[in-house]
Short mmCIF file of C-alpha atoms and ligand atoms in Angstrom, two decimals:
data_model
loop_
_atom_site.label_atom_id
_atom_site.label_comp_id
_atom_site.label_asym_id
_atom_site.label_seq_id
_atom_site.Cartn_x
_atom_site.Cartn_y
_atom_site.Cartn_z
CA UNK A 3 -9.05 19.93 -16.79
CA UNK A 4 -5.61 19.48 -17.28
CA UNK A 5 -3.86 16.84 -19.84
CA UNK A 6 -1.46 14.46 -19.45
CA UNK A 7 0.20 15.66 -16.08
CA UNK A 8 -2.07 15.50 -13.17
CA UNK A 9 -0.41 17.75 -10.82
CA UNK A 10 -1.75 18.25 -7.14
CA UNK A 11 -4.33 20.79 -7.59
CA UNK A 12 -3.08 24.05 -5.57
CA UNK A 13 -5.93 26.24 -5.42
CA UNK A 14 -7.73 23.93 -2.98
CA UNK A 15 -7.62 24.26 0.82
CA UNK A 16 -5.04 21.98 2.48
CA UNK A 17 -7.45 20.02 4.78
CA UNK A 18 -6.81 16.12 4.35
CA UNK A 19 -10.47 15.94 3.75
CA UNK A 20 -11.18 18.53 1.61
CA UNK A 21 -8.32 17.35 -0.71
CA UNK A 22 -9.72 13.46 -0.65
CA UNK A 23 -12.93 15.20 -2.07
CA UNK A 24 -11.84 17.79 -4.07
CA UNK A 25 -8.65 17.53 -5.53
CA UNK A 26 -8.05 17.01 -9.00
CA UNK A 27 -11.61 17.21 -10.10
CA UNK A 28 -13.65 20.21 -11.10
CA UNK A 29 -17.35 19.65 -12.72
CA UNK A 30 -17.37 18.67 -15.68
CA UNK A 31 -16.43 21.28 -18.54
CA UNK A 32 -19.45 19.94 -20.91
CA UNK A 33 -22.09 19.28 -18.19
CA UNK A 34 -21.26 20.49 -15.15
CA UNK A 35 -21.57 16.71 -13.54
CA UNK A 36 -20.28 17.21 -10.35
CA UNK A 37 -18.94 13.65 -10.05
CA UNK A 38 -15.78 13.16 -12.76
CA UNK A 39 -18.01 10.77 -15.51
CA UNK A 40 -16.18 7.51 -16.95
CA UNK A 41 -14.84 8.53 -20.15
CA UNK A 42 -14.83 5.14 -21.68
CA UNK A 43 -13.53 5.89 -24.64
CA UNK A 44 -10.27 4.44 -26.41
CA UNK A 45 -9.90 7.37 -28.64
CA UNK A 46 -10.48 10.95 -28.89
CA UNK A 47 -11.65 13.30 -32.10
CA UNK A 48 -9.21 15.38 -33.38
CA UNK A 49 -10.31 18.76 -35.53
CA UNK A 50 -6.96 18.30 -37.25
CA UNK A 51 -3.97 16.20 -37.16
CA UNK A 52 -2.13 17.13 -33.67
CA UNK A 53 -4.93 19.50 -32.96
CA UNK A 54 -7.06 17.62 -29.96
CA UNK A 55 -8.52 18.61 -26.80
CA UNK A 56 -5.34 17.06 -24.49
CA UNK A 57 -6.16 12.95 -25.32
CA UNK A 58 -5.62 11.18 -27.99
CA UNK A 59 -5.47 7.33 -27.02
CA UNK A 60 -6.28 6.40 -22.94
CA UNK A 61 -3.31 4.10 -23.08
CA UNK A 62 -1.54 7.36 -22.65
CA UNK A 63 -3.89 9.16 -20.93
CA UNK A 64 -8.01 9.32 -20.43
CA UNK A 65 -10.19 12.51 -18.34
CA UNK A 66 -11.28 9.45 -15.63
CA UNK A 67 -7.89 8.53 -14.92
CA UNK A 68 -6.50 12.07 -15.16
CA UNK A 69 -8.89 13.40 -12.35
CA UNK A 70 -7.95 10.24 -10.53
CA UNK A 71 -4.17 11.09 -10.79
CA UNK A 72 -4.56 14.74 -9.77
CA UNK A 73 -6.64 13.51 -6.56
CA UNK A 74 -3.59 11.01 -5.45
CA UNK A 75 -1.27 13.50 -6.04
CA UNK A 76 -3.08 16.00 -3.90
CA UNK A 77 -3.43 13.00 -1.07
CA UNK A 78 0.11 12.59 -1.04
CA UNK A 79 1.16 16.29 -1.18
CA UNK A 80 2.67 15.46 -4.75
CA UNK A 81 3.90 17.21 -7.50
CA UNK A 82 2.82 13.77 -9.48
CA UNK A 83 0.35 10.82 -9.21
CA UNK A 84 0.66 8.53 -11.83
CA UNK A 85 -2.25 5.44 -11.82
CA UNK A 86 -1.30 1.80 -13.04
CA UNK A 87 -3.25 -1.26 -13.92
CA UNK A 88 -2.37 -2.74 -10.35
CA UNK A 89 0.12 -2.17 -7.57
CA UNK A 90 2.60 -4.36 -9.14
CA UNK A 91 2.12 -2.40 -12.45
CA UNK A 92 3.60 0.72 -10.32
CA UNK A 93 6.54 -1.36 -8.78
CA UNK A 94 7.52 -2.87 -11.95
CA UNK A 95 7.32 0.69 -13.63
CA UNK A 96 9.37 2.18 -11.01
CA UNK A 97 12.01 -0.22 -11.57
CA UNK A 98 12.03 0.19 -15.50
CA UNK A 99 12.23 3.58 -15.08
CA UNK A 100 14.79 4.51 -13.02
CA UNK A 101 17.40 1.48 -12.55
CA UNK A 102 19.02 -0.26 -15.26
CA UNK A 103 20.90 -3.93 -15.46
CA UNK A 104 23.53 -3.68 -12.53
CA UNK A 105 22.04 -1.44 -10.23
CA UNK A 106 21.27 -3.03 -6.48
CA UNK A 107 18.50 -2.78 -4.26
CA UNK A 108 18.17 -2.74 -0.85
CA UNK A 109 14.40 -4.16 0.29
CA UNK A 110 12.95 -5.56 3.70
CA UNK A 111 13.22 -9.74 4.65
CA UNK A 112 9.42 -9.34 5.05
CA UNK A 113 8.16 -8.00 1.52
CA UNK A 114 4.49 -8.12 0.32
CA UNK A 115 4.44 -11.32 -1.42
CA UNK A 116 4.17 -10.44 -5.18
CA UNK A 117 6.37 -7.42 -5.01
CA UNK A 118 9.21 -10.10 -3.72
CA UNK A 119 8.07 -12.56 -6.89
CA UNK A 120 8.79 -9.66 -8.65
CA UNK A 121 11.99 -8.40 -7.74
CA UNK A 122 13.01 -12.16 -7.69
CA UNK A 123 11.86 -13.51 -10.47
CA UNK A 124 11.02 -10.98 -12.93
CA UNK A 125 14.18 -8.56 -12.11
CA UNK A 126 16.75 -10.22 -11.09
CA UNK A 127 16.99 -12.28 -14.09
CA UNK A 128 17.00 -9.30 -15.73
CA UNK A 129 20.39 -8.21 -14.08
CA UNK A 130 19.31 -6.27 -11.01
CA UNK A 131 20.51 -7.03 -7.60
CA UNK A 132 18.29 -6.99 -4.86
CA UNK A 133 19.91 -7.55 -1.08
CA UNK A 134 16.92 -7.94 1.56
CA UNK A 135 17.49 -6.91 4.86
CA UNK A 136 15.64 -6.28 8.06
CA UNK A 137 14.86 -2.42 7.26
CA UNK A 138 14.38 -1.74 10.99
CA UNK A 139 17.84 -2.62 11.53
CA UNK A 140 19.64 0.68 10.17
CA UNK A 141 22.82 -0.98 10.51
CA UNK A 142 22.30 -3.45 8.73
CA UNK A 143 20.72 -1.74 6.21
CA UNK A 144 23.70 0.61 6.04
CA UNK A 145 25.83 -2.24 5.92
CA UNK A 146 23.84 -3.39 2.59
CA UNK A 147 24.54 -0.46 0.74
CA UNK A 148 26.96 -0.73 -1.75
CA UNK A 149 28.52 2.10 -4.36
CA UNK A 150 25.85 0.45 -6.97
CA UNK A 151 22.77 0.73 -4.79
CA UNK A 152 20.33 3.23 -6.71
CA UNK A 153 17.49 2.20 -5.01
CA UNK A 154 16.05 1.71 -1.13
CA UNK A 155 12.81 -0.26 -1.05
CA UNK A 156 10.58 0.55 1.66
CA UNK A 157 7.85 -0.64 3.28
CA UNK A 158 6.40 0.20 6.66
CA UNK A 159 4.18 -1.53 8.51
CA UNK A 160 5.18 -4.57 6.96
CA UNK A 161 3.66 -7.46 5.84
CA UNK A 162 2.20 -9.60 8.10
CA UNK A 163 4.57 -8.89 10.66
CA UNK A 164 3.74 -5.10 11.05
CA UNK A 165 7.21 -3.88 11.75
CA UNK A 166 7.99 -0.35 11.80
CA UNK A 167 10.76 1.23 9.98
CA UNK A 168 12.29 4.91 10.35
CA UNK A 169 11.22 6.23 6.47
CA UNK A 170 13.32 9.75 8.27
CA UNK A 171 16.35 7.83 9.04
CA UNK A 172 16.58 5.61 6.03
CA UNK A 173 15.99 8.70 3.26
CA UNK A 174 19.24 10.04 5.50
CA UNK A 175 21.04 6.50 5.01
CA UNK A 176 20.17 6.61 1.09
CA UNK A 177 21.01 10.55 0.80
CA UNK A 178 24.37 9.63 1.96
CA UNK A 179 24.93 7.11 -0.68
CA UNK A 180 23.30 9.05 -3.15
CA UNK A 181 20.46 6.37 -3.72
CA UNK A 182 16.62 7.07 -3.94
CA UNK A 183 13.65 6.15 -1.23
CA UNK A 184 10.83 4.38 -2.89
CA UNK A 185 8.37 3.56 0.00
CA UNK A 186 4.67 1.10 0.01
CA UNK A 187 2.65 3.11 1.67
CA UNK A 188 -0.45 0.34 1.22
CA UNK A 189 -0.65 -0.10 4.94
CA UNK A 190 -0.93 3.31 6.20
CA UNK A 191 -2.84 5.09 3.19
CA UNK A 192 -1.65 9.23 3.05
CA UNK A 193 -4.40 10.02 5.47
CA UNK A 194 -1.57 8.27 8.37
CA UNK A 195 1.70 8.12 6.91
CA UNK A 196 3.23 10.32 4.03
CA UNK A 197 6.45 9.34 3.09
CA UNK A 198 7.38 12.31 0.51
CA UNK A 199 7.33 14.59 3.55
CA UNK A 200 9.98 12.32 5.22
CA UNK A 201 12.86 12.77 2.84
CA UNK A 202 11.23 9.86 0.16
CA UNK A 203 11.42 10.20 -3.66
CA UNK A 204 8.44 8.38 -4.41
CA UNK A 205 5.34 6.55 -2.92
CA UNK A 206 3.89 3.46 -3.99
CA UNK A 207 0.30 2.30 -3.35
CA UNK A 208 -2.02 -0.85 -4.31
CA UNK A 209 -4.97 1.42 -4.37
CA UNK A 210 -6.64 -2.08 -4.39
CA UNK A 211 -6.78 -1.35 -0.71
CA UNK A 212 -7.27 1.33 1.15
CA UNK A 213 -7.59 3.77 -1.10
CA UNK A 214 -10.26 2.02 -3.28
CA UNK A 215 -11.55 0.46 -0.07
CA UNK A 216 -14.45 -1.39 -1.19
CA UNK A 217 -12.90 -4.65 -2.68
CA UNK A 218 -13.91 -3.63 -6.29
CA UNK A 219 -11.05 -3.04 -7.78
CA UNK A 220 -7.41 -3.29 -8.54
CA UNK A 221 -5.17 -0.12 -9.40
CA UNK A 222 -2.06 0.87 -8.29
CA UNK A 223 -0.18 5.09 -8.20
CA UNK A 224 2.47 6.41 -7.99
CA UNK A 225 3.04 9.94 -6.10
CA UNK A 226 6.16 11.77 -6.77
CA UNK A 227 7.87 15.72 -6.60
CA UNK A 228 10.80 14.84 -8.58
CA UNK A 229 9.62 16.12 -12.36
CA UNK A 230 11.80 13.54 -13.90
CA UNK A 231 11.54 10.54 -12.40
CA UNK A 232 7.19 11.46 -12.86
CA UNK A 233 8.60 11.59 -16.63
CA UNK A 234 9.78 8.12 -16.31
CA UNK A 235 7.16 6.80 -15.52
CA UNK A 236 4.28 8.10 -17.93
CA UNK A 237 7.10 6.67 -20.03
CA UNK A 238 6.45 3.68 -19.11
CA UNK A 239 3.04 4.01 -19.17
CA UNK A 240 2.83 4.89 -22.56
CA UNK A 241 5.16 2.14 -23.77
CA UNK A 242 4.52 -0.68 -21.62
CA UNK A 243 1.05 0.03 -21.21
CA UNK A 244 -0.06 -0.70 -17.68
CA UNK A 245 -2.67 1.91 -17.64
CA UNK A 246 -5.63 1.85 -15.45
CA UNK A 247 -9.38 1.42 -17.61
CA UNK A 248 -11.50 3.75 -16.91
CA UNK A 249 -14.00 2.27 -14.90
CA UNK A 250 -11.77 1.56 -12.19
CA UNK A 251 -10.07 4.83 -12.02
CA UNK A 252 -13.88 6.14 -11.48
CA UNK A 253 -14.34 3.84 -8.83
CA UNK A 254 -10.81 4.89 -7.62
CA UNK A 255 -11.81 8.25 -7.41
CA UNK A 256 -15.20 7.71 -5.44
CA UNK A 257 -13.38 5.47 -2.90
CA UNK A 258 -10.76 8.01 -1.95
CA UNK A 259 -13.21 10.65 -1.24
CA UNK A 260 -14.08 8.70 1.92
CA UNK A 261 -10.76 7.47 2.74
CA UNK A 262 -10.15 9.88 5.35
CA UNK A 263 -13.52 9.01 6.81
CA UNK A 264 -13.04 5.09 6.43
CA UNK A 265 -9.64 5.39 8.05
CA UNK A 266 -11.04 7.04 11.14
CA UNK A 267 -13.17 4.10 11.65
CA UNK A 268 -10.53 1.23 10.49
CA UNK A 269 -7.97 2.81 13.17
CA UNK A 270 -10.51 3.15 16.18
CA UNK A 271 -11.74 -0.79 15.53
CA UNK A 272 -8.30 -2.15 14.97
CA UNK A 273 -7.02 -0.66 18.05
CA UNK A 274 -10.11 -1.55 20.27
CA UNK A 275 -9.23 -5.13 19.36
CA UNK A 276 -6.01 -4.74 19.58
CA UNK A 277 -6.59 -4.74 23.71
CA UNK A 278 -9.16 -6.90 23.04
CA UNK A 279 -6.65 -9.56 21.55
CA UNK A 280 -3.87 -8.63 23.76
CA UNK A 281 -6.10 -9.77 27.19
CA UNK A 282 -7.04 -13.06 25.89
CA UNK A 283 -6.03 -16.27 26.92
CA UNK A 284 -5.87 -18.07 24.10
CA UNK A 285 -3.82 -15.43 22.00
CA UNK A 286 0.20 -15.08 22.10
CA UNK A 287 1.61 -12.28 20.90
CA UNK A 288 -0.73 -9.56 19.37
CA UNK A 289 1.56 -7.67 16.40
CA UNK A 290 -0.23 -3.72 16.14
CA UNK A 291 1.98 -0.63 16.41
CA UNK A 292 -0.58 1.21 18.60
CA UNK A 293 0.40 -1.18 21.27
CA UNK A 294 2.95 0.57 23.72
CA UNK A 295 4.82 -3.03 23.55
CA UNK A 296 5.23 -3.07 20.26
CA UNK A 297 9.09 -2.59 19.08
CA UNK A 298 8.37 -0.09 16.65
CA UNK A 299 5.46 1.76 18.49
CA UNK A 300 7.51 5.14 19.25
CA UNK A 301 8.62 5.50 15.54
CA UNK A 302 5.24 4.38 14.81
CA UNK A 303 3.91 7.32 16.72
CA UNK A 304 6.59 9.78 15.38
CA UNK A 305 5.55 9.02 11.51
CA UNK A 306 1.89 7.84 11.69
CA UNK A 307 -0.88 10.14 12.46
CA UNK A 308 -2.35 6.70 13.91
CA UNK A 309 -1.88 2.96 13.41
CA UNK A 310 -3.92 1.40 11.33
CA UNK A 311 -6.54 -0.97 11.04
CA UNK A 312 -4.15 -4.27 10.10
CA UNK A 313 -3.22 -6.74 13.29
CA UNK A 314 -1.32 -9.70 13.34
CA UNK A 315 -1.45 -11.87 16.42
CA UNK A 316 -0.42 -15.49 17.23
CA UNK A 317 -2.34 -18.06 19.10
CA UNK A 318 -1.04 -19.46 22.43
CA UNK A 319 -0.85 -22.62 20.92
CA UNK A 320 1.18 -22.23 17.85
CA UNK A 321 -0.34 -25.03 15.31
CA UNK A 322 -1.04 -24.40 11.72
CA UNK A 323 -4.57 -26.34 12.69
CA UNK A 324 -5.09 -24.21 15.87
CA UNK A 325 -5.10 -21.07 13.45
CA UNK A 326 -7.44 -22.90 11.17
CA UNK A 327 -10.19 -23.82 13.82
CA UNK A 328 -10.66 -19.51 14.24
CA UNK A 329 -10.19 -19.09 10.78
CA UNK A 330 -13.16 -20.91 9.80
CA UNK A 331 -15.07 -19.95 12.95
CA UNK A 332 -15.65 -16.20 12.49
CA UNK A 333 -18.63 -15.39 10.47
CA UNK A 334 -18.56 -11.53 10.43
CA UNK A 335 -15.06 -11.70 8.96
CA UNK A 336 -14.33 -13.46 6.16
CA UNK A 337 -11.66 -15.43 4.95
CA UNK A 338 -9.96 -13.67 2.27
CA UNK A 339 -7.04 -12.58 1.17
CA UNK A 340 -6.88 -8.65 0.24
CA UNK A 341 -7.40 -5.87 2.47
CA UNK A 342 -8.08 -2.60 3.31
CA UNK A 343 -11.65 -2.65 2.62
CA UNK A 344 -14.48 -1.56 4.32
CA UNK A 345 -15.40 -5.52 5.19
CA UNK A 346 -13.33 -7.22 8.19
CA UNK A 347 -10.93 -9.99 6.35
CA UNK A 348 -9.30 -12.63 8.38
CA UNK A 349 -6.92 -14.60 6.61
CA UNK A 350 -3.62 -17.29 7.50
CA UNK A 351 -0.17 -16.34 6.02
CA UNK A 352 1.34 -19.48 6.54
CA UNK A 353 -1.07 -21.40 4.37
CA UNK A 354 -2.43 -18.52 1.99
CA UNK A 355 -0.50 -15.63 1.45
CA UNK A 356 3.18 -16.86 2.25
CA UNK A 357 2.75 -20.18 1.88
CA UNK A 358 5.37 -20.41 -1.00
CA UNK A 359 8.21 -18.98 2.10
CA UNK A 360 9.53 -22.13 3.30
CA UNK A 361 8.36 -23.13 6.89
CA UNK A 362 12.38 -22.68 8.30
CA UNK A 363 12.97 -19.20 6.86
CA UNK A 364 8.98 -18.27 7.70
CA UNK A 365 9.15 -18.94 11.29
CA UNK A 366 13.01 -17.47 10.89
CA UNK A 367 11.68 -13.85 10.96
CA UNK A 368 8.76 -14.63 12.61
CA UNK A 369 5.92 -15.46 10.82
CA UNK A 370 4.53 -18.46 12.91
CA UNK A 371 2.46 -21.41 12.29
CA UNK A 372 -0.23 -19.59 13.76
CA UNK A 373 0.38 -16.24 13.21
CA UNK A 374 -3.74 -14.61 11.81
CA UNK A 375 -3.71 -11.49 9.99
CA UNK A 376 -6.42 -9.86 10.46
CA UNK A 377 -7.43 -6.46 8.06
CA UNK A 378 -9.96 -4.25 10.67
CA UNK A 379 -13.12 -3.56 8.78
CA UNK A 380 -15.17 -0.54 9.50
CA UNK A 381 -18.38 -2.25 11.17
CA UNK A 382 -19.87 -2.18 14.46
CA UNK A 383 -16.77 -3.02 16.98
CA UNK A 384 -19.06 -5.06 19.23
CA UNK A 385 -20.06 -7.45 16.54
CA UNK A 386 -16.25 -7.77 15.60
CA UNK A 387 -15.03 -8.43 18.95
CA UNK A 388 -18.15 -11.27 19.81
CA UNK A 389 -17.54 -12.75 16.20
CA UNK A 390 -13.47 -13.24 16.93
CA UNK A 391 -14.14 -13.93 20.42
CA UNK A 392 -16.65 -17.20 19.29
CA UNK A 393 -14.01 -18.39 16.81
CA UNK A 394 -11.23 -18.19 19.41
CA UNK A 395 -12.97 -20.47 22.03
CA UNK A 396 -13.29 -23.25 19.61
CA UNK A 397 -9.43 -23.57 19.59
C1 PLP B 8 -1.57 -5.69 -2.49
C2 PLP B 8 -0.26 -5.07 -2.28
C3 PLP B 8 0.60 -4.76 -3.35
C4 PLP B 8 0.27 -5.12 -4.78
O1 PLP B 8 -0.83 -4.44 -5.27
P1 PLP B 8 -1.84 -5.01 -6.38
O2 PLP B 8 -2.81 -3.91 -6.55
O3 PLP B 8 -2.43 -6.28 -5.86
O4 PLP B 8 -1.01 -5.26 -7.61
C5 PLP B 8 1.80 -4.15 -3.06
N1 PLP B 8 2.16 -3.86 -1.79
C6 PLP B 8 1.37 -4.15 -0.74
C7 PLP B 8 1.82 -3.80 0.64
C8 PLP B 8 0.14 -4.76 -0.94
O5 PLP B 8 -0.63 -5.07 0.11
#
């Protein structure tokens, strides 16, 4: 078992799969447990001062998390995976690490939620300069770049509008002005979209979603090739201290072993009710990049091995209370925020998860009154499709 840098484990096959299972983990040196066991331990016996076995104290680094981190890294085809307390623990590491009071930002007008509360209110105070733009827009996006930009924020699909941007064309936009691609891969997991390979610098992930994928957890990575920016942030790790427990990075680890498996399913349902959606009277416009209609569906196709179980459609008739009569009709889905796991989630970002955007700018870049997202599940697709069918005809 390696230490305190989890690199991508390159004796194992390349196979997606056989890297979700394998990589990063070998049985256990003392046992021979095949499954990585929780080392829930704070500290770690030394036989004398500076002589240990690789740990010393798991906020720097712990065996759970370190088989965790050598498993993302081999999902993303990365030198480095480094594991955080949450998603936001990554994001906010990422920018501690690498930019300093001054530098700019350029980030997408449709931002996960808390990553935008954090750039907001958390950095900009703090003297960084964040410009948001609409990412699928490359000239605009060009046109945001400024000698002081260190940093392009990605993310694709977006959040809850599911807009596609070209990760290829903006790493070529940023290489130009000698400023660095981080993108959020949440949405797509590795096993559809893998940034690194597309000119980024580093990948961030809530692996509260898809890569945990059962709801029972929240831990954010990291995946990076560049040696020193992967030094940055186990820097920050070991002085800010937004280090994973072990528990969840065991529970981590056992999710992503199926992600390749779960993501099969997630991608067939979403796109069977995609059509579903897309045919029904009572729905508007149905937001999934496996549509052909969808604006972003060829770059979508170029960049994603397939597209996802997240959909966001809108209801022919566009009222806040419309959306709420199907949200609290559907019984197989439940109302939640969150996604990515293996349960269906319906939820309403106008009145949960973006509710603090105000209504003008909201419906400004298209989030509508009744825009539903809805995060695909992996059950039976005939149960989905009768459950959202029943909560559609009460509207
Ligand atoms: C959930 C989420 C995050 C934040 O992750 P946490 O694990 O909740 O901190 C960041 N980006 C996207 C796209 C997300 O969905």
């Amino acid at each position: 078992m390696s230490t305190s840098d989890a690199s991508a484990d390159h004796d194992i096959p390349s196979g997606f799969g056989t890297r979700a299972v394998h990589a990063g983990q070998e049985p256990d040196p003392a046992t021979g447990a095949v499954m990585t066991p929780i080392y829930q331990s704070s500290t770690f016996a030394q036989s004398a001062p500076g002589e240990h076995k690789g740990y010393e104290y798991s906020r720097v680094s712990n065996p759970t998390r370190t088989a965790l981190e050598g498993n993302l890294a081999g999902l993303e085809n990365a030198e480095h995976g480094i594991a955080f307390a949450s998603g936001v623990a990554g994001i906010d590491a990422i920018l501690k690490g690498g930019l300093r009071p001054g530098d700019h930002v350029v980030t997408t007008n449709d931002l996960y939620g808390g990553t935008f509360r954090l750039f907001k209110e958390v950095f900009e105070p703090y003297g960084l300069d964040f410009t948001f733009v609409d990412m699928t827009d490359l000239e605009a996006t060009e046109a945001a770049l400024r000698p002081e930009t260190e940093l392009l924020w990605v993310e694709t699909p977006t959040n809850p509008l599911m807009r596609i941007a070209d990760i290829e064309a903006l790493c070529d936009l940023a290489a130009a002005n000698d400023a660095d691609v981080a993108v959020d891969n949440t949405f797509a997991s590795p096993f559809l979209q893998q940034p690194l390979s597309l000119g980024a610098d580093l990948v961030l992930h809530s692996a509260t979603k898809y890569l945990g994928g059962h709801s029972d957890l929240i831990l954010g990575a990291v995946c990076t090739d560049s040696d020193e920016w992967a030094e940055a942030l186990r820097f920050q790790v070991k002085s800010a201290g937004a280090s994973p427990g072990p528990m969840d990075s065991f529970l981590a680890l056992r999710g992503t072993k199926t992600l390749h498996l779960r993501m099969e399913r997630h991608c067939e349902n979403a796109r069977r009710l995609a059509d579903f959606l897309d045919d029904h009277d009572k729905v508007g416009r149905v937001r999934y990049p496996g549509l052909a209609s969808h604006p972003g569906h060829d770059i979508a196709a170029r960049q994603m091995e397939d597209f996802g179980g997240m959909i966001s459609f809108e209801l022919t008739d566009d009222r806040i209370e419309a959306a709420k009569t199907v949200l609290s009709g559907t019984d197989v889905f439940l109302l939640a925020e969150s996604l990515g796991g293996v349960e269906s989630l319906i939820e309403h970002p106008a009145s949960m998860t973006h509710a603090s955007i105000p209504p003008e700018e909201r419906r400004e870049i298209g989030l509508t009154d009744s825009l539903i997202r809805l995060s695909v599940g992996v059950e039976d697709i005939d149960d989905l499709r009768t459950d959202l069918d029943r909560a559609l005809a009460a509207v």
